């Protein structure tokens, strides 16, 4: 129990630090009245979108809550599960909302800071990103702590081994609420932001030939709103879900491994110490005027690496104190940390215009849009090799270093710890990710208010870096999702054995139920990606038609004498996103239940394995291809291949347009799909065991 109080301290430290960063941003100068007006328009659009989204999601949560309550009254679930589901969703949504509110407050302040110096712009944007990062980890640990205390008190009459089993199995279920909210936020926000982005680029930049974020473009406000609802609010909910999912899955595996309360305490303490390490790391993020992309990356990496170094030292003493005879667990934590760093470096290599892959992608624009799309797909596919190898090595090292060869459950606990190690420094990692959309918004405000060209150059440098850090953050989240998913699959099998200890599961590939489950699971990420890509395409078509209509019908719009109807595009994106996000979000909940009722736990086990394998690879491919297309376009805009307005630039814009839903809608949503299917399977395990057909 002493460990949980330290976790509470870590949680409160993160939230206090986030609040201090918020106050710091609020004190920064906002710029001209025109900058404030545009920032207010973006904020109002983002608030309106989230209000409508949360209203729709509340209906979904109400229905699922009632279903879980009925199952609990029938003895299929614990009475705590429906309420844990609600709190998981609430805190996941709240973390995204706070991050979005901060980002929309910081965009004009970042533009004003960039008018003074590159470092000033970086510090404002990074501080705003820090609010997001530390809100996510703070609320995540707070939710965990509250439920730990409630459940420990509720089962205080049981012997310690039984009490810990009840506590961890119930805590595991609130991850379903977090995952559900994250999926709606990521998919809905991703559809909104990419529909607006694609519509604005195709008509404004390609057809009409005006610059990005030109105030004459009717979709420009919707595009900037989308950066906040998709890349900030959606991402915050997404990584909240990854963070708490890895911790609770590992805590649950500690019981099966025989480590009891001390084993449960290890991932909780690692997460709490990660908060302190991340706070320290933020003070080392700074740069100088005229910094190159390498210098800017180094500034952000310095803070991240210092945080990781602190965890390397601190985790040794945690393991030494709690489980001194199991120092192989320390190797597991290190393998996760190293894997996270390496995946970040590989992602950076494939998506940053500092390195050859993205430069070669830009070269392919010489022969038009077709070749840049072919080259981008090739780059994305090639980029999957290293992350798969890295995660595979991390799994093997974690499993065998902890004694998995002798005790399978101990090895699985080691894999779970490696996922926790990878996400331990999420506070600062997410800060480096979340600052990108803020810099992007700042560039838009600078363009729309006709600030000095040097300001746009600085915000573009920060934005280009943001594309790389965002791609790195997505790779990081996807890699951790693969490790967490393995822990969740193990938790699912363990849950089945808890319900029916006498059941003998045949999980071999020769079992047709497992094989069919694998095939359906392998298909599921492709079905999900198809639905989300199609949703972006359909929503973007309506925006393209609306932007064309306004250019044609509003007299004086191109001369700057008439103002476009920005609100029409914002409203159109909002309605499209709310409607089109339903189908892809529901399949993650419905498919595992249907497969379970048809083919039982063996079919579900195959489904989860198949979804994890293809989902991991597909998500990496899409995220990296999209990031590379985006930075290839920016590389050309900086002067390569005849620069802006050239045929090469137009080809790169088409490539970037294809890559938008890859990197910001489908790709980052797949890692949530992987974990949500596992969480749903765990929650409905009792029902599946009672009523499956085969």
XYZ file of C-alpha atoms in Angstrom:
694
model
C 0.000 0.000 0.000
C 2.901 2.411 0.621
C 3.702 2.346 -3.106
C 0.275 3.695 -4.028
C 0.855 6.849 -2.001
C 4.046 7.488 -3.945
C 2.024 7.025 -7.134
C -0.480 9.614 -5.895
C 2.410 12.011 -5.261
C 3.643 11.382 -8.823
C 0.150 12.015 -10.170
C -0.265 15.285 -8.299
C 3.262 16.390 -9.284
C 2.381 15.924 -12.958
C -0.894 17.821 -12.634
C 0.692 20.680 -10.670
C 3.508 20.952 -13.226
C 0.955 20.985 -16.053
C -0.986 23.749 -14.292
C 2.173 25.823 -13.799
C 3.011 25.421 -17.496
C -0.535 26.522 -18.322
C -0.140 29.686 -16.229
C 3.228 30.333 -17.838
C 1.720 30.170 -21.334
C -1.209 32.366 -20.325
C 1.205 35.154 -19.329
C 2.831 35.228 -22.781
C 1.860 38.108 -25.119
C -0.967 37.251 -27.521
C 0.051 39.465 -30.429
C -2.161 41.760 -32.473
C -5.942 41.986 -32.280
C -6.170 40.155 -35.625
C -4.079 37.267 -34.253
C -6.358 37.068 -31.215
C -9.456 37.104 -33.448
C -8.226 34.178 -35.555
C -7.123 32.235 -32.473
C -10.595 32.751 -30.965
C -12.217 31.461 -34.156
C -10.090 28.318 -34.042
C -10.869 27.809 -30.353
C -14.624 28.231 -30.880
C -14.579 25.753 -33.768
C -12.650 23.189 -31.715
C -14.961 23.617 -28.723
C -18.051 23.218 -30.897
C -16.657 20.038 -32.418
C -15.766 18.473 -29.066
C -19.129 19.414 -27.589
C -20.918 17.599 -30.399
C -18.521 14.635 -30.258
C -18.809 14.170 -26.501
C -22.600 14.340 -26.762
C -22.592 11.453 -29.233
C -19.992 9.449 -27.318
C -21.983 9.935 -24.098
C -24.860 8.032 -25.722
C -22.512 5.157 -26.600
C -21.104 5.075 -23.067
C -24.618 5.129 -21.607
C -25.654 2.095 -23.677
C -22.492 0.113 -22.845
C -22.802 1.073 -19.162
C -26.332 -0.366 -19.066
C -25.170 -3.573 -20.793
C -22.307 -3.974 -18.312
C -24.661 -3.260 -15.411
C -27.027 -6.002 -16.597
C -24.089 -8.406 -16.932
C -22.901 -7.481 -13.436
C -26.366 -8.106 -11.973
C -26.340 -11.523 -13.691
C -23.013 -12.431 -12.102
C -20.935 -12.247 -15.291
C -18.960 -9.200 -14.146
C -17.906 -7.488 -10.966
C -20.229 -4.705 -9.794
C -17.277 -2.287 -10.109
C -16.737 -2.921 -13.850
C -19.471 -0.609 -15.274
C -18.255 2.289 -13.125
C -14.596 1.613 -13.942
C -15.594 1.725 -17.615
C -17.110 5.196 -17.144
C -14.128 6.659 -15.278
C -11.686 5.293 -17.856
C -13.609 7.032 -20.623
C -14.074 10.229 -18.637
C -10.393 10.711 -17.786
C -9.310 9.777 -21.317
C -11.651 12.405 -22.783
C -10.699 14.958 -20.136
C -6.988 14.646 -20.892
C -7.646 15.322 -24.586
C -9.955 18.236 -23.792
C -7.431 19.965 -21.506
C -4.684 19.501 -24.079
C -6.882 20.949 -26.813
C -7.896 23.977 -24.739
C -4.243 24.689 -23.985
C -3.192 24.268 -27.611
C -5.846 26.695 -28.879
C -4.723 29.196 -26.256
C -1.046 28.827 -27.221
C -1.196 29.069 -31.029
C -1.203 32.881 -31.329
C 1.239 33.155 -28.423
C 3.618 30.807 -30.254
C 3.386 32.965 -33.391
C 4.102 36.063 -31.317
C 7.021 34.276 -29.612
C 8.406 33.249 -33.006
C 8.361 36.912 -34.041
C 10.973 37.487 -31.326
C 13.182 34.401 -31.817
C 13.144 30.728 -32.800
C 13.894 29.668 -29.220
C 11.001 31.754 -27.873
C 8.574 30.123 -30.303
C 9.920 26.675 -29.405
C 9.599 27.294 -25.665
C 5.973 28.502 -25.881
C 4.890 25.611 -28.133
C 6.802 23.043 -26.087
C 5.360 24.381 -22.833
C 1.865 23.962 -24.279
C 2.781 20.430 -25.368
C 4.012 19.793 -21.827
C 0.558 20.604 -20.474
C -0.814 17.820 -22.648
C 1.947 15.354 -21.764
C 1.765 15.822 -18.002
C -2.027 16.026 -17.914
C -2.195 12.606 -19.584
C 0.216 10.921 -17.161
C -1.184 12.802 -14.160
C -4.806 11.885 -14.836
C -3.796 8.335 -15.779
C -2.016 7.757 -12.472
C -4.812 9.511 -10.573
C -7.420 7.174 -12.083
C -5.250 4.164 -11.257
C -4.676 5.342 -7.696
C -8.348 6.032 -6.998
C -9.423 2.612 -8.203
C -6.606 0.862 -6.375
C -7.672 2.447 -3.085
C -11.388 1.757 -3.678
C -10.875 -1.874 -4.656
C -8.322 -2.569 -1.937
C -10.811 -1.278 0.636
C -13.717 -3.210 -0.930
C -11.838 -6.531 -0.755
C -9.953 -5.898 2.497
C -11.441 -9.017 4.141
C -9.828 -11.358 1.610
C -6.334 -12.856 2.027
C -3.655 -10.781 0.292
C -3.253 -13.104 -2.711
C -6.996 -13.159 -3.422
C -7.364 -9.442 -2.708
C -4.632 -8.508 -5.201
C -6.202 -10.786 -7.811
C -9.567 -9.050 -7.415
C -8.008 -5.591 -7.400
C -5.942 -6.071 -10.574
C -8.651 -7.906 -12.545
C -11.135 -5.105 -11.815
C -8.598 -2.373 -12.588
C -7.952 -3.997 -15.949
C -11.524 -3.363 -17.074
C -11.419 0.445 -16.879
C -8.992 0.279 -19.784
C -11.995 -0.566 -21.971
C -13.509 2.830 -21.216
C -10.215 4.610 -21.943
C -9.767 2.687 -25.196
C -13.337 3.360 -26.342
C -13.028 7.104 -25.776
C -9.598 7.136 -27.422
C -10.908 5.396 -30.525
C -13.811 7.817 -30.968
C -11.493 10.783 -30.360
C -8.790 9.561 -32.741
C -11.118 8.470 -35.526
C -13.526 11.411 -35.282
C -10.760 13.980 -34.869
C -8.720 12.331 -37.625
C -11.620 12.453 -40.085
C -12.257 16.126 -39.257
C -8.661 17.290 -39.533
C -7.783 15.409 -42.695
C -11.029 16.242 -44.506
C -10.303 19.928 -43.886
C -6.609 19.585 -44.727
C -7.209 17.658 -47.950
C -9.976 20.035 -49.047
C -7.879 23.113 -48.327
C -4.791 21.748 -50.105
C -6.426 20.305 -53.211
C -8.398 23.421 -54.063
C -6.288 26.177 -52.491
C -2.746 25.042 -53.253
C -3.163 22.820 -56.310
C -6.138 24.278 -58.198
C -6.040 27.980 -57.279
C -2.339 28.246 -56.479
C -2.550 30.258 -53.246
C -0.225 29.572 -50.282
C -1.007 27.223 -47.426
C -3.059 28.930 -44.683
C -3.978 31.786 -46.999
C -6.943 33.651 -45.402
C -8.754 33.591 -48.759
C -9.142 29.802 -48.464
C -12.593 28.978 -46.967
C -11.243 25.770 -45.373
C -8.290 27.406 -43.624
C -9.977 27.820 -40.215
C -11.372 24.272 -40.381
C -7.850 23.031 -41.178
C -6.449 24.753 -38.082
C -9.360 23.539 -35.941
C -8.604 20.017 -37.175
C -5.018 20.216 -35.937
C -6.410 20.639 -32.436
C -9.306 18.158 -32.383
C -7.365 15.421 -34.171
C -3.670 15.838 -33.444
C -4.082 17.186 -29.890
C -7.387 16.062 -28.329
C -7.389 12.753 -30.215
C -3.734 12.068 -29.526
C -4.112 12.873 -25.814
C -6.964 10.394 -25.408
C -4.991 7.850 -27.457
C -1.813 7.957 -25.380
C -3.745 8.126 -22.102
C -5.219 4.784 -23.109
C -1.774 3.354 -24.047
C -0.274 4.532 -20.774
C -2.851 3.154 -18.347
C -3.340 0.012 -20.466
C 0.306 -1.022 -20.159
C 0.362 -0.398 -16.406
C -2.833 -2.280 -15.519
C -2.032 -5.200 -17.842
C 1.387 -5.607 -16.237
C -0.073 -5.294 -12.735
C -2.546 -8.069 -13.578
C 0.263 -10.301 -14.885
C 2.199 -9.806 -11.623
C -0.396 -11.922 -9.845
C -0.132 -14.779 -12.349
C 3.671 -14.564 -12.094
C 3.454 -15.056 -8.329
C 4.966 -11.692 -7.392
C 1.901 -10.492 -5.480
C 1.699 -6.966 -4.123
C 5.374 -6.197 -4.765
C 5.011 -7.183 -8.414
C 1.955 -4.943 -8.755
C 3.882 -2.053 -7.189
C 6.768 -2.187 -9.685
C 4.914 -0.817 -12.795
C 3.113 1.748 -10.639
C 6.371 3.040 -9.146
C 8.086 3.056 -12.545
C 5.289 5.255 -13.896
C 5.466 7.609 -10.890
C 9.246 7.986 -11.173
C 8.818 8.535 -14.905
C 6.816 11.672 -14.074
C 9.681 13.118 -12.024
C 12.214 12.178 -14.719
C 10.076 13.811 -17.418
C 9.701 17.036 -15.429
C 13.486 17.261 -15.069
C 13.958 16.584 -18.793
C 11.739 19.494 -19.867
C 14.220 22.042 -18.487
C 16.840 20.929 -21.031
C 14.763 21.718 -24.141
C 16.091 24.939 -25.710
C 17.774 26.054 -28.921
C 19.483 28.995 -30.634
C 18.416 31.315 -33.450
C 19.017 29.898 -36.928
C 19.030 26.318 -35.668
C 18.860 23.588 -38.316
C 16.467 20.655 -38.200
C 19.255 18.595 -36.631
C 19.763 21.264 -33.931
C 16.043 21.421 -33.183
C 15.787 17.647 -33.018
C 18.796 17.557 -30.720
C 17.119 20.088 -28.413
C 14.047 17.904 -28.022
C 16.023 14.660 -27.866
C 18.250 16.038 -25.116
C 15.297 16.374 -22.771
C 13.949 12.932 -23.720
C 17.296 11.180 -23.294
C 17.960 12.801 -19.920
C 14.552 11.585 -18.717
C 15.292 8.085 -20.017
C 18.695 8.117 -18.285
C 17.052 8.934 -14.953
C 14.661 5.994 -15.415
C 17.603 3.692 -16.181
C 19.092 4.492 -12.782
C 15.850 4.711 -10.787
C 14.360 1.462 -12.119
C 17.417 -0.463 -10.913
C 16.762 0.598 -7.339
C 13.012 -0.094 -7.625
C 13.660 -3.699 -8.678
C 16.482 -4.051 -6.137
C 14.209 -2.832 -3.332
C 11.031 -4.763 -4.154
C 12.197 -7.928 -5.940
C 15.953 -8.228 -5.270
C 16.113 -11.848 -6.401
C 14.555 -11.011 -9.777
C 17.044 -8.539 -11.276
C 16.247 -9.922 -14.726
C 13.191 -7.666 -14.499
C 15.565 -4.697 -14.686
C 16.807 -6.005 -18.039
C 13.175 -6.154 -19.210
C 12.630 -2.492 -18.276
C 15.828 -1.500 -20.077
C 14.818 -3.452 -23.188
C 11.566 -1.467 -23.370
C 13.359 1.856 -22.904
C 15.982 1.018 -25.526
C 13.329 -0.271 -27.936
C 11.394 2.988 -27.577
C 14.502 5.084 -28.267
C 15.457 2.943 -31.272
C 11.955 3.030 -32.764
C 12.034 6.815 -32.380
C 15.411 6.995 -34.141
C 14.264 4.722 -36.994
C 11.070 6.741 -37.436
C 13.093 9.946 -37.490
C 15.406 8.472 -40.136
C 12.536 7.545 -42.449
C 10.437 10.701 -41.993
C 12.836 13.624 -41.458
C 14.041 15.567 -44.506
C 17.478 15.614 -42.893
C 18.041 12.030 -44.060
C 18.141 10.266 -47.431
C 14.749 8.442 -47.510
C 12.661 11.629 -47.454
C 15.103 13.459 -49.742
C 14.847 10.602 -52.265
C 11.074 10.762 -51.927
C 11.223 14.475 -52.796
C 13.416 13.607 -55.819
C 10.665 11.311 -57.121
C 8.421 14.379 -57.531
C 10.419 15.225 -60.671
C 8.261 12.767 -62.625
C 4.901 13.673 -61.131
C 2.374 12.596 -58.470
C 2.283 8.895 -59.473
C 5.961 8.278 -58.755
C 5.947 10.167 -55.465
C 2.986 8.053 -54.302
C 4.705 4.823 -55.397
C 7.935 5.851 -53.684
C 6.079 6.867 -50.522
C 4.312 3.516 -50.277
C 7.644 1.765 -50.787
C 9.259 3.882 -48.064
C 6.444 3.103 -45.635
C 6.650 -0.626 -46.268
C 10.435 -0.665 -45.923
C 10.225 1.285 -42.670
C 8.334 -1.579 -40.970
C 11.340 -3.918 -40.972
C 13.391 -2.297 -38.219
C 10.513 -1.662 -35.734
C 9.341 -5.281 -36.081
C 12.865 -6.564 -35.458
C 13.342 -4.173 -32.518
C 10.057 -5.128 -30.846
C 10.767 -8.809 -31.515
C 14.175 -8.592 -29.863
C 12.680 -6.655 -26.930
C 10.051 -9.387 -26.437
C 12.666 -12.154 -26.469
C 15.045 -10.280 -24.152
C 12.236 -9.410 -21.728
C 10.834 -12.934 -21.721
C 14.049 -14.901 -21.267
C 15.937 -12.460 -19.021
C 13.135 -12.689 -16.450
C 13.073 -16.481 -16.425
C 10.340 -17.124 -18.964
C 11.995 -20.351 -20.084
C 11.273 -21.836 -16.644
C 8.057 -19.976 -15.793
C 5.893 -18.776 -18.686
C 3.901 -16.307 -16.567
C 7.075 -14.679 -15.232
C 8.256 -14.141 -18.808
C 4.948 -12.509 -19.730
C 5.281 -10.193 -16.743
C 8.704 -9.231 -18.091
C 7.170 -8.337 -21.474
C 4.586 -6.185 -19.703
C 7.340 -4.384 -17.785
C 9.164 -3.632 -21.023
C 5.997 -1.872 -22.268
C 5.851 0.143 -19.034
C 9.545 0.988 -19.453
C 8.907 2.199 -22.998
C 6.099 4.496 -21.780
C 7.712 5.564 -18.492
C 8.840 8.919 -19.912
C 5.543 9.567 -21.703
C 5.210 13.005 -20.070
C 8.074 14.519 -22.054
C 7.681 12.225 -25.074
C 4.101 13.383 -25.552
C 5.165 17.001 -25.002
C 7.559 16.751 -27.973
C 4.721 15.252 -30.009
C 1.909 17.626 -29.010
C 3.893 20.792 -29.678
C 3.866 20.114 -33.463
C 0.168 20.937 -34.106
C 0.587 24.092 -32.016
C 3.502 25.223 -34.201
C 1.412 24.356 -37.279
C -1.439 26.567 -36.008
C 1.057 29.331 -35.238
C 2.282 29.217 -38.837
C -1.296 29.505 -40.063
C -1.931 32.540 -37.882
C 1.315 34.134 -39.080
C 0.224 33.611 -42.704
C -3.332 34.849 -42.190
C -2.225 38.012 -40.364
C 0.566 38.795 -42.857
C 3.342 38.754 -40.264
C 6.940 39.195 -41.373
C 8.205 36.333 -43.568
C 10.849 35.494 -40.940
C 8.080 34.479 -38.544
C 6.641 32.007 -41.035
C 10.138 30.646 -41.666
C 10.564 29.994 -37.949
C 7.123 28.432 -37.501
C 7.702 26.286 -40.613
C 10.971 25.050 -39.097
C 9.121 24.177 -35.896
C 6.237 22.619 -37.848
C 8.558 20.476 -39.973
C 10.240 19.267 -36.805
C 6.753 18.661 -35.392
C 5.972 16.326 -38.304
C 9.024 14.263 -37.401
C 8.325 14.228 -33.656
C 4.663 13.409 -34.345
C 5.714 10.475 -36.522
C 8.147 9.444 -33.792
C 5.396 9.696 -31.192
C 3.102 7.549 -33.334
C 5.838 4.932 -33.796
C 6.412 5.029 -30.065
C 2.688 4.529 -29.347
C 2.401 1.743 -31.919
C 5.472 -0.077 -30.572
C 4.167 0.123 -27.009
C 0.772 -1.065 -28.268
C 2.365 -4.242 -29.631
C 4.022 -4.998 -26.279
C 0.899 -4.055 -24.295
C -1.273 -6.173 -26.585
C 0.833 -9.241 -25.812
C 0.347 -8.569 -22.106
C -3.394 -8.131 -22.657
C -3.670 -11.370 -24.632
C -1.933 -13.136 -21.754
C -4.324 -11.417 -19.338
C -7.249 -12.647 -21.423
C -6.061 -16.266 -21.259
C -5.423 -15.845 -17.527
C -8.943 -14.406 -17.099
C -10.435 -17.472 -18.824
C -8.530 -19.744 -16.435
C -9.706 -17.701 -13.444
C -13.328 -18.164 -14.536
C -12.916 -21.875 -15.326
C -9.690 -23.374 -13.904
C -10.502 -26.795 -15.387
C -10.797 -25.557 -18.983
C -7.991 -26.773 -21.265
C -7.434 -24.295 -24.079
C -5.954 -25.575 -27.342
C -4.157 -22.538 -28.764
C -2.138 -24.393 -31.400
C -2.289 -23.400 -35.066
C -3.772 -26.794 -35.918
C -6.943 -25.833 -34.034
C -9.311 -24.549 -36.765
C -10.951 -22.099 -34.348
C -7.580 -20.487 -33.604
C -6.684 -20.428 -37.301
C -9.979 -18.819 -38.340
C -9.593 -16.314 -35.500
C -6.090 -15.468 -36.783
C -7.385 -14.900 -40.298
C -10.229 -12.646 -39.159
C -7.915 -10.793 -36.762
C -5.361 -10.295 -39.538
C -8.081 -8.830 -41.755
C -9.553 -6.523 -39.095
C -6.921 -3.713 -39.258
C -7.332 -3.584 -43.048
C -11.122 -3.341 -42.731
C -10.692 -0.632 -40.100
C -8.173 1.285 -42.247
C -10.465 0.990 -45.274
C -13.426 2.444 -43.381
C -11.422 5.345 -41.915
C -9.693 6.148 -45.226
C -13.036 6.083 -47.031
C -14.504 8.340 -44.339
C -11.758 10.909 -44.907
C -12.221 10.696 -48.678
C -15.983 11.200 -48.492
C -15.718 14.053 -46.008
C -12.935 15.684 -48.051
C -15.061 15.526 -51.219
C -17.749 17.628 -49.568
C -15.155 20.176 -48.424
C -13.585 20.351 -51.896
C -16.990 21.068 -53.436
C -17.773 23.689 -50.775
C -14.431 25.477 -51.234
C -14.890 25.482 -55.016
C -18.419 26.842 -54.587
C -17.218 29.708 -52.423
C -14.372 30.621 -54.781
C -16.898 30.719 -57.619
C -19.845 32.440 -55.913
C -18.364 34.868 -53.366
C -17.403 37.942 -55.358
C -14.072 39.494 -54.352
C -12.776 36.520 -52.379
C -9.577 36.160 -54.432
C -8.879 39.896 -54.238
C -9.209 39.795 -50.446
C -12.216 42.153 -50.575
C -14.720 39.564 -49.274
C -14.342 37.162 -46.370
C -14.956 33.436 -46.980
C -17.617 31.551 -45.010
C -15.219 29.737 -42.665
C -18.029 28.502 -40.392
C -19.655 26.512 -43.206
C -16.510 24.377 -43.650
C -16.095 23.884 -39.886
C -19.706 22.775 -39.539
C -19.477 20.479 -42.569
C -16.330 18.782 -41.201
C -17.970 18.384 -37.791
C -21.122 16.743 -39.146
C -19.162 14.442 -41.477
C -16.758 13.338 -38.733
C -19.556 12.562 -36.276
C -21.460 10.503 -38.827
C -18.564 8.636 -40.422
C -16.663 7.694 -37.241
C -19.432 5.378 -35.985
C -18.847 2.337 -38.227
C -15.062 1.952 -37.703
C -15.368 2.583 -33.962
C -18.106 -0.019 -33.478
C -16.314 -2.881 -35.226
C -13.640 -2.866 -32.507
C -16.349 -3.548 -29.924
C -18.650 -5.848 -31.902
C -16.200 -8.176 -33.697
C -14.484 -9.728 -30.621
C -17.873 -10.339 -28.966
C -19.326 -11.978 -32.098
C -16.220 -14.137 -32.644
C -16.304 -15.124 -28.976
C -19.960 -16.148 -29.066
C -19.358 -18.147 -32.253
C -15.988 -19.810 -31.594
C -15.318 -19.355 -27.889
C -12.096 -18.240 -26.170
C -9.847 -20.105 -28.614
C -11.272 -18.176 -31.558
C -10.900 -14.915 -29.624
C -7.258 -15.716 -28.768
C -6.533 -16.189 -32.476
C -8.392 -12.980 -33.299
C -6.326 -10.953 -30.829
C -3.039 -12.396 -32.093
C -3.931 -11.727 -35.732
C -5.058 -8.164 -35.021
C -1.850 -7.440 -33.110
C 0.478 -8.754 -35.815
C -1.020 -7.104 -38.895
C -2.171 -4.035 -36.983
C 1.338 -3.290 -35.727
C 2.913 -3.557 -39.191
C 0.139 -1.695 -41.018
C 0.117 1.145 -38.483
C 3.896 1.655 -38.762
C 3.732 1.622 -42.568
C 0.919 4.175 -42.744
C 2.347 6.530 -40.112
C 5.832 6.606 -41.640
C 4.693 6.904 -45.266
C 2.410 9.797 -44.312
C 5.109 11.565 -42.310
C 7.635 11.220 -45.138
C 5.191 12.569 -47.757
C 4.496 15.588 -45.549
C 8.160 16.388 -44.958
C 9.048 15.801 -48.626
C 6.547 18.547 -49.466
C 8.074 20.869 -46.857
C 11.581 20.057 -48.106
C 10.559 21.238 -51.582
C 8.883 24.323 -50.119
C 12.213 25.259 -48.522
C 13.746 25.607 -51.987
C 14.564 22.130 -53.267
C 13.401 21.160 -56.790
C 12.378 24.692 -57.827
C 10.463 25.355 -54.594
C 6.841 26.445 -54.090
C 4.536 26.616 -57.065
C 6.635 24.288 -59.230
C 5.297 21.106 -60.831
C 7.404 19.134 -58.330
C 5.753 21.000 -55.466
C 2.279 20.245 -56.817
C 3.204 16.555 -57.092
C 4.440 16.616 -53.495
C 1.174 18.252 -52.357
C -0.744 15.351 -53.922
C 1.539 12.895 -52.112
C 1.027 14.754 -48.847
C -2.730 14.725 -49.436
C -2.696 10.928 -49.799
C -0.492 10.688 -46.721
C -2.706 12.844 -44.518
C -5.230 10.115 -43.590
C -2.379 7.587 -43.481
C -0.521 9.378 -40.709
C -3.282 11.231 -38.872
C -6.404 9.075 -39.128
C -5.980 5.393 -39.964
C -2.394 4.725 -38.840
C -2.551 6.098 -35.283
C -6.055 4.695 -34.731
C -4.990 1.107 -35.419
C -2.947 0.869 -32.220
C -6.129 1.682 -30.268
C -8.002 -0.959 -32.255
C -5.391 -3.531 -31.182
C -5.857 -2.811 -27.483
C -9.603 -2.182 -27.499
C -10.324 -5.602 -29.008
C -8.284 -7.132 -26.162
C -10.025 -5.061 -23.489
C -13.485 -5.907 -24.834
C -12.544 -9.589 -24.926
C -11.453 -9.508 -21.276
C -14.608 -7.717 -20.115
C -16.938 -10.100 -21.985
C -14.951 -13.271 -21.182
C -17.564 -14.658 -18.766
C -20.381 -14.156 -21.259
C -18.375 -15.844 -24.024
C -17.571 -18.841 -21.807
C -21.230 -19.247 -20.882
C -22.814 -18.962 -24.330
C -20.311 -19.707 -27.149
C -21.529 -22.079 -29.871
C -18.362 -24.000 -30.862
